[in-house]
Amino acid sequence: MMPEPSPPVPGHSTAQDQVALELASSCHRLKQILIDLIELHAQIDQPEQITDRDLTALRLRKAYHHIRAVIGWPVDTLILHAMGPDIRAAQSHLYPIVSQYLHESNGGNEPATARGNLEFSRTLLEAFSHPSPQVLIRRRHQGGLAPGYIIECLATLAILLAELTDNYCTALGALAQELGNGDSAALLEVFQRIGNEIDSIPIADDLEALTGKDTVP
């Protein structure tokens, strides 16, 4: 079981404390969902064995090892510099599966929202994975090391973890369909949990109104 988030930092506003705590809790729950998906992955396939499989299975096995690294890190305001490369590597294997699956499920048209989320996370994760001097002077939630806002750091982490869980679950659904294996009810239940977590992440306007006084050094 993941440890619970730390209590709010004294001296911060109640509203900021509450949102920061909610975002940290969401990150912990998303990491727990990734753990549950890893267990489902083992029921659908054998990700730690080297055997001949189709491309979908092989890509998911690559993603599996990077996701195991992601869930081993704690939740804090600098952790994206450790998590980022593994999230990016996992997503690079998941994106082709998800893109094809959505394309086929929607009659040849991948949803615009999915394409938009893909481009957002690719740009952001590129900064964490290949930091240049120009990137490192940015705030923490943008890939840099400059002081940043606690809420924005945690919100960025929550969004990237949410997209990772969503893509992993979608890709496992595609693999289960190809192999005729796995518990579709269990995957559907995880999809619903992911949706609830995504819906609980505060919207951008709310976050903007709360940032400005929660700077981390």
Coordinates of C-alpha atoms in Angstrom, one line a residue:
M1 CA 0.0 0.0 0.0
M2 CA 1.3 3.5 -0.9
P3 CA 2.0 5.8 2.1
E4 CA -0.5 8.6 2.5
P5 CA 0.5 12.2 1.4
S6 CA 2.1 14.4 4.0
P7 CA -0.1 16.9 5.9
P8 CA -0.4 20.4 4.6
V9 CA 2.5 22.7 5.1
P10 CA 1.9 25.2 8.0
G11 CA 1.5 28.9 6.9
H12 CA -0.2 28.2 3.6
S13 CA -3.8 29.1 2.9
T14 CA -6.5 26.6 3.6
A15 CA -7.6 26.5 0.0
Q16 CA -4.1 25.8 -1.3
D17 CA -3.5 23.2 1.4
Q18 CA -6.7 21.4 0.5
V19 CA -6.0 21.4 -3.3
A20 CA -2.4 20.3 -2.8
L21 CA -3.5 17.5 -0.5
E22 CA -6.2 16.4 -3.0
L23 CA -3.7 16.4 -5.9
A24 CA -1.1 14.4 -3.9
S25 CA -3.8 11.9 -2.9
S26 CA -4.8 11.6 -6.5
C27 CA -1.2 10.8 -7.5
H28 CA -1.0 8.1 -4.9
R29 CA -4.3 6.6 -6.1
L30 CA -3.1 6.7 -9.7
K31 CA 0.1 4.9 -8.7
Q32 CA -2.0 2.2 -7.0
I33 CA -4.0 1.9 -10.2
L34 CA -0.8 1.3 -12.1
I35 CA 0.1 -1.5 -9.6
D36 CA -3.3 -3.1 -10.2
L37 CA -2.8 -2.8 -14.0
I38 CA 0.6 -4.5 -13.7
E39 CA -1.2 -7.4 -11.9
L40 CA -3.8 -7.6 -14.7
H41 CA -1.0 -7.5 -17.3
A42 CA 0.4 -10.6 -15.8
Q43 CA -3.0 -12.3 -16.1
I44 CA -3.3 -11.4 -19.8
D45 CA 0.3 -12.1 -20.8
Q46 CA 3.7 -12.9 -19.2
P47 CA 5.5 -9.6 -19.4
E48 CA 8.7 -10.8 -17.6
Q49 CA 9.3 -13.7 -19.9
I50 CA 11.2 -13.6 -23.2
T51 CA 9.0 -15.4 -25.7
D52 CA 7.8 -14.8 -29.2
R53 CA 4.7 -12.6 -29.3
D54 CA 3.1 -10.1 -31.6
L55 CA 4.1 -6.5 -31.7
T56 CA 1.4 -5.3 -29.3
A57 CA 2.6 -7.8 -26.6
L58 CA 6.2 -6.8 -27.1
R59 CA 5.5 -3.1 -26.9
L60 CA 3.5 -3.7 -23.7
R61 CA 6.3 -5.7 -22.2
K62 CA 8.7 -2.7 -22.8
A63 CA 6.1 -0.4 -21.2
Y64 CA 5.7 -2.7 -18.3
H65 CA 9.3 -2.4 -17.1
H66 CA 9.2 1.4 -17.3
I67 CA 5.9 1.5 -15.4
R68 CA 7.4 -0.6 -12.7
A69 CA 10.1 2.0 -12.3
V70 CA 7.5 4.8 -12.2
I71 CA 5.6 3.3 -9.3
G72 CA 8.7 3.0 -7.2
W73 CA 9.2 6.7 -6.9
P74 CA 7.5 8.9 -4.1
V75 CA 5.2 11.8 -4.8
D76 CA 6.9 15.2 -4.4
T77 CA 7.6 18.4 -6.3
L78 CA 10.9 17.3 -7.9
I79 CA 10.0 13.7 -8.7
L80 CA 9.1 14.4 -12.3
H81 CA 12.8 14.7 -13.1
A82 CA 13.1 11.0 -12.0
M83 CA 9.8 9.8 -13.3
G84 CA 9.7 11.8 -16.5
P85 CA 12.1 9.6 -18.6
D86 CA 10.4 6.4 -17.7
I87 CA 6.9 7.9 -18.3
R88 CA 8.1 9.1 -21.7
A89 CA 9.6 5.7 -22.5
A90 CA 6.5 3.8 -21.4
Q91 CA 4.3 6.1 -23.4
S92 CA 6.4 5.7 -26.5
H93 CA 5.5 2.0 -26.5
L94 CA 1.8 2.6 -25.5
Y95 CA 1.0 5.4 -28.0
P96 CA 1.1 3.3 -31.1
I97 CA -1.1 0.6 -29.5
V98 CA -3.6 3.2 -28.2
S99 CA -3.6 5.2 -31.4
Q100 CA -4.4 2.1 -33.6
Y101 CA -7.0 0.9 -31.1
L102 CA -8.8 4.2 -31.0
H103 CA -8.5 4.6 -34.8
E104 CA -10.1 1.2 -35.4
S105 CA -12.7 1.7 -32.6
N106 CA -13.9 5.0 -34.1
G107 CA -14.1 3.9 -37.7
G108 CA -10.8 5.2 -38.8
N109 CA -10.8 8.5 -36.8
E110 CA -8.7 9.0 -33.7
P111 CA -10.5 11.5 -31.4
A112 CA -9.1 15.0 -31.5
T113 CA -8.9 15.1 -27.7
A114 CA -6.6 12.0 -27.7
R115 CA -4.3 13.7 -30.3
G116 CA -4.2 16.9 -28.3
N117 CA -3.3 15.0 -25.1
L118 CA -0.6 13.1 -26.9
E119 CA 1.1 16.3 -28.2
F120 CA 0.8 18.0 -24.8
S121 CA 2.5 15.1 -22.9
R122 CA 5.1 14.6 -25.6
T123 CA 6.2 18.2 -25.4
L124 CA 6.3 18.2 -21.6
L125 CA 8.0 14.8 -21.2
E126 CA 10.6 15.8 -23.8
A127 CA 11.7 18.6 -21.5
F128 CA 12.1 16.2 -18.5
S129 CA 13.8 13.5 -20.6
H130 CA 16.2 15.7 -22.5
P131 CA 16.8 18.9 -20.4
S132 CA 18.7 21.6 -22.1
P133 CA 20.1 24.7 -20.4
Q134 CA 17.1 26.6 -21.7
V135 CA 14.7 24.1 -20.2
L136 CA 16.5 23.9 -16.8
I137 CA 15.9 27.5 -16.1
R138 CA 12.1 27.0 -16.3
R139 CA 9.9 26.3 -13.3
R140 CA 9.8 22.7 -12.0
H141 CA 6.4 21.7 -13.5
Q142 CA 7.8 22.8 -17.0
G143 CA 10.9 20.6 -16.8
G144 CA 13.3 23.0 -15.1
L145 CA 14.8 23.4 -11.7
A146 CA 13.7 26.9 -10.8
P147 CA 11.4 27.5 -7.9
G148 CA 7.9 26.5 -8.8
Y149 CA 4.4 26.2 -7.4
I150 CA 3.5 23.2 -5.3
I151 CA 0.0 23.0 -6.8
E152 CA 1.2 23.2 -10.4
C153 CA 3.9 20.6 -9.8
L154 CA 1.4 18.2 -8.3
A155 CA -1.2 18.9 -11.0
T156 CA 1.3 18.2 -13.7
L157 CA 2.3 14.9 -12.0
A158 CA -1.3 14.0 -11.6
I159 CA -2.1 14.7 -15.3
L160 CA 0.8 12.7 -16.6
L161 CA 0.1 9.8 -14.3
A162 CA -3.6 9.9 -15.3
E163 CA -2.7 9.7 -19.0
L164 CA -0.2 6.9 -18.4
T165 CA -2.8 4.8 -16.5
D166 CA -5.4 5.5 -19.2
N167 CA -3.1 4.5 -22.0
Y168 CA -1.8 1.4 -20.2
C169 CA -5.4 0.3 -19.5
T170 CA -6.4 0.9 -23.1
A171 CA -3.4 -0.9 -24.4
L172 CA -4.1 -3.9 -22.1
G173 CA -7.6 -4.0 -23.4
A174 CA -6.3 -4.1 -27.0
L175 CA -3.9 -6.9 -26.0
A176 CA -6.6 -8.9 -24.2
Q177 CA -8.8 -8.6 -27.3
E178 CA -6.0 -9.8 -29.6
L179 CA -5.0 -12.8 -27.3
G180 CA -8.6 -13.6 -26.3
N181 CA -7.4 -13.5 -22.7
G182 CA -7.9 -11.4 -19.5
D183 CA -10.8 -10.2 -17.4
S184 CA -12.7 -7.6 -19.4
A185 CA -14.8 -6.7 -16.3
A186 CA -11.7 -6.0 -14.3
L187 CA -10.3 -3.7 -17.0
L188 CA -13.6 -1.9 -17.3
E189 CA -13.6 -1.4 -13.5
V190 CA -10.1 0.1 -13.7
F191 CA -11.2 2.4 -16.6
Q192 CA -14.0 3.7 -14.3
R193 CA -11.5 4.4 -11.5
I194 CA -9.3 6.2 -13.9
G195 CA -12.2 8.3 -15.1
N196 CA -13.1 9.2 -11.6
E197 CA -9.6 10.3 -10.9
I198 CA -9.4 12.4 -14.0
D199 CA -12.7 14.1 -13.2
S200 CA -11.4 14.9 -9.7
I201 CA -8.3 16.8 -10.9
P202 CA -9.0 20.5 -10.4
I203 CA -9.5 22.4 -13.7
A204 CA -6.9 24.9 -15.0
D205 CA -8.8 28.0 -13.9
D206 CA -9.0 26.8 -10.3
L207 CA -5.3 26.0 -10.2
E208 CA -4.4 29.4 -11.6
A209 CA -6.4 31.1 -9.0
L210 CA -4.6 29.2 -6.2
T211 CA -1.0 29.5 -7.4
G212 CA 1.3 32.4 -6.6
K213 CA 1.8 31.9 -2.8
D214 CA 2.8 28.2 -2.7
T215 CA 6.3 28.5 -4.2
V216 CA 8.7 25.7 -3.4
P217 CA 12.5 26.5 -3.3

